JSON list of C-alpha atoms in Angstrom, two decimals:
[
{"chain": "O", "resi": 1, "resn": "UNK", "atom": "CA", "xyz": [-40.12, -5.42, 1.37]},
{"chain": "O", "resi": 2, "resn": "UNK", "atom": "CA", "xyz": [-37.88, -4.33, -1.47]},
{"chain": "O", "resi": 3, "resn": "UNK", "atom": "CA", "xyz": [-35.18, -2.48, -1.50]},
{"chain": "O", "resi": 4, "resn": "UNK", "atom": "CA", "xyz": [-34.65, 0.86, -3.05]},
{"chain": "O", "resi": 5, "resn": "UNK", "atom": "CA", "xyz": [-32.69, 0.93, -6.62]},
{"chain": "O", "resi": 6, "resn": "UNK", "atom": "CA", "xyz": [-29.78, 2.98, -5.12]},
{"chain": "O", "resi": 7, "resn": "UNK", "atom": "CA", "xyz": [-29.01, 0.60, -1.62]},
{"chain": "O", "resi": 8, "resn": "UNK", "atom": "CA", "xyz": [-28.98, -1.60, -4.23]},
{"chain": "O", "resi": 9, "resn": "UNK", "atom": "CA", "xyz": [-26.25, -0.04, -6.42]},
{"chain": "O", "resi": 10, "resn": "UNK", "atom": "CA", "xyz": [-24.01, 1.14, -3.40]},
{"chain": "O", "resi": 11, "resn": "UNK", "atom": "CA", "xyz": [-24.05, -2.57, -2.01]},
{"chain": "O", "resi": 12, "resn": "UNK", "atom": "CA", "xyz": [-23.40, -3.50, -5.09]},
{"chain": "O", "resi": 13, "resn": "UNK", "atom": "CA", "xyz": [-20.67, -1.06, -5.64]},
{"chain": "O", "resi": 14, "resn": "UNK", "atom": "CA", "xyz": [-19.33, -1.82, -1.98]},
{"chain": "O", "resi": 15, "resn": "UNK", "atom": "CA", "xyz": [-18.39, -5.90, -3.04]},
{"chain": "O", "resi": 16, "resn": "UNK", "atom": "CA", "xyz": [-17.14, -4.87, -6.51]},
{"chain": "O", "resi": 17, "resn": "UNK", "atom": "CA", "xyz": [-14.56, -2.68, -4.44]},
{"chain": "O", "resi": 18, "resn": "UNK", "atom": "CA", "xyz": [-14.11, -5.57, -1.50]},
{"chain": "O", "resi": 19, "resn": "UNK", "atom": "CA", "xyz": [-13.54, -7.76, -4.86]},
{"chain": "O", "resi": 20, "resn": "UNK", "atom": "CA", "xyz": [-11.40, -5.80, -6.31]},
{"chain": "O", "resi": 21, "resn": "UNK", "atom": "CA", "xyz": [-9.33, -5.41, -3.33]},
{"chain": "O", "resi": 22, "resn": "UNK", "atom": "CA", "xyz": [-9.13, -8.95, -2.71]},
{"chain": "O", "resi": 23, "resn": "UNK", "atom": "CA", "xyz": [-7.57, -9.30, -5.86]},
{"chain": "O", "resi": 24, "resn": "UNK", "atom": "CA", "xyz": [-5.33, -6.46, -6.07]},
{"chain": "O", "resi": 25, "resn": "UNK", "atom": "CA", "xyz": [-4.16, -7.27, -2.35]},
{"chain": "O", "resi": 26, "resn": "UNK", "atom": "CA", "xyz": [-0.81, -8.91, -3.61]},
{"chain": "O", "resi": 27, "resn": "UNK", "atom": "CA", "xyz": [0.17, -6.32, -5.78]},
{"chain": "O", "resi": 28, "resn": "UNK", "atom": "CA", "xyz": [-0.75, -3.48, -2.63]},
{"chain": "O", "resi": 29, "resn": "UNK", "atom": "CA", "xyz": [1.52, -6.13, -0.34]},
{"chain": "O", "resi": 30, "resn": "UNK", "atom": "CA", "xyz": [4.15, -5.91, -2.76]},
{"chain": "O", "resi": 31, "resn": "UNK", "atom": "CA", "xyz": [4.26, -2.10, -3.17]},
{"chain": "O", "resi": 32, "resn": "UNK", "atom": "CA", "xyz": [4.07, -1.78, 0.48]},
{"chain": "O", "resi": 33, "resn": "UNK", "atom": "CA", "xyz": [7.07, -3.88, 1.04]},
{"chain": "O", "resi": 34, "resn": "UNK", "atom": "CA", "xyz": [9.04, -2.11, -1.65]},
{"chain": "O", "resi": 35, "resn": "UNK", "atom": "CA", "xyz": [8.58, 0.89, -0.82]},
{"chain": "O", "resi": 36, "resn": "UNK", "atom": "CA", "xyz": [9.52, -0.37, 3.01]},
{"chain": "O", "resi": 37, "resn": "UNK", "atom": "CA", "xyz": [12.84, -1.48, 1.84]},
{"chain": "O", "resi": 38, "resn": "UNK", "atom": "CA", "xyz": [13.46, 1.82, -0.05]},
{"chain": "O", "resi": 39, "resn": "UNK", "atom": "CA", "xyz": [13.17, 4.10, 2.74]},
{"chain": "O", "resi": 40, "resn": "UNK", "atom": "CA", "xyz": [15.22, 1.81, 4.90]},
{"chain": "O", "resi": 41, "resn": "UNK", "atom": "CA", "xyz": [18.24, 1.39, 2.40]},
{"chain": "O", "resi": 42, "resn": "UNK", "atom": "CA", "xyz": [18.17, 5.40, 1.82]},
{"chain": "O", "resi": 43, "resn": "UNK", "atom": "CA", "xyz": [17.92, 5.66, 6.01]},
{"chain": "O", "resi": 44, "resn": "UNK", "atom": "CA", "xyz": [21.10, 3.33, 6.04]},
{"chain": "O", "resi": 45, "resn": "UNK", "atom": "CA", "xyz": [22.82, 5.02, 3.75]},
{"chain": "O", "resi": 46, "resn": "UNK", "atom": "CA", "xyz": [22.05, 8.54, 5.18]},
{"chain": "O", "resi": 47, "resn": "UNK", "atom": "CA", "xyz": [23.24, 6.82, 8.51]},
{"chain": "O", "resi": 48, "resn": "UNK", "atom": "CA", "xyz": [26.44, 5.91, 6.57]},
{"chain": "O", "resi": 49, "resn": "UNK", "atom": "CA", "xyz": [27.05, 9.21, 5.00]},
{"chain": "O", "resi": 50, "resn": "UNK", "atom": "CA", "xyz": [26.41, 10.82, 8.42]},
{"chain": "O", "resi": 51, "resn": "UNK", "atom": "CA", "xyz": [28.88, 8.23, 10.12]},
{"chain": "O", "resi": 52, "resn": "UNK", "atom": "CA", "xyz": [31.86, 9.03, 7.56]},
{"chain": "O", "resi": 53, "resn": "UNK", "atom": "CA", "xyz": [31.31, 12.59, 8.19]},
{"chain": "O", "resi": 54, "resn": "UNK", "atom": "CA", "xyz": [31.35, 12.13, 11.86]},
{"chain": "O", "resi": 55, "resn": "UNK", "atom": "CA", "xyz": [34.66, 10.39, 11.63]},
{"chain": "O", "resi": 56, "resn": "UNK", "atom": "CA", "xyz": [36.70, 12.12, 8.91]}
]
C-alpha cells in the first residue's frame, strides 16, 4: 500500500525540522545559557542594590 502525497510531505517536513534542530541545537544551547547568565548577573546586582539600600 502507498502512502498518500501529503503523509508524505508532513513526514517529510517533520525530519527536515528534527534536522534542522539537530543542527541548530548548539546555537539554541548557547542562547539558553546566555540568556541564563543575564538574568542571574541582573538578579545579583538587584540583590546588591537592595543590600546597599538596606544598610545605608
Amino acid at each position: 500500500m502507498q502512502s498518500s502525497p501529503r503523509t508524505a510531505a508532513s513526514t517529510k517536513r517533520i525530519h527536515h525540522t528534527k534536522h534542522w534542530l539537530v543542527r541548530r541545537r548548539h546555537a539554541l544551547l548557547s542562547s539558553a545559557l546566555r540568556g541564563a547568565a543575564y538574568a542571574t548577573g541582573a538578579g545579583l546586582v538587584g540583590l546588591g542594590f537592595w543590600w546597599i539600600q538596606q544598610h545605608l
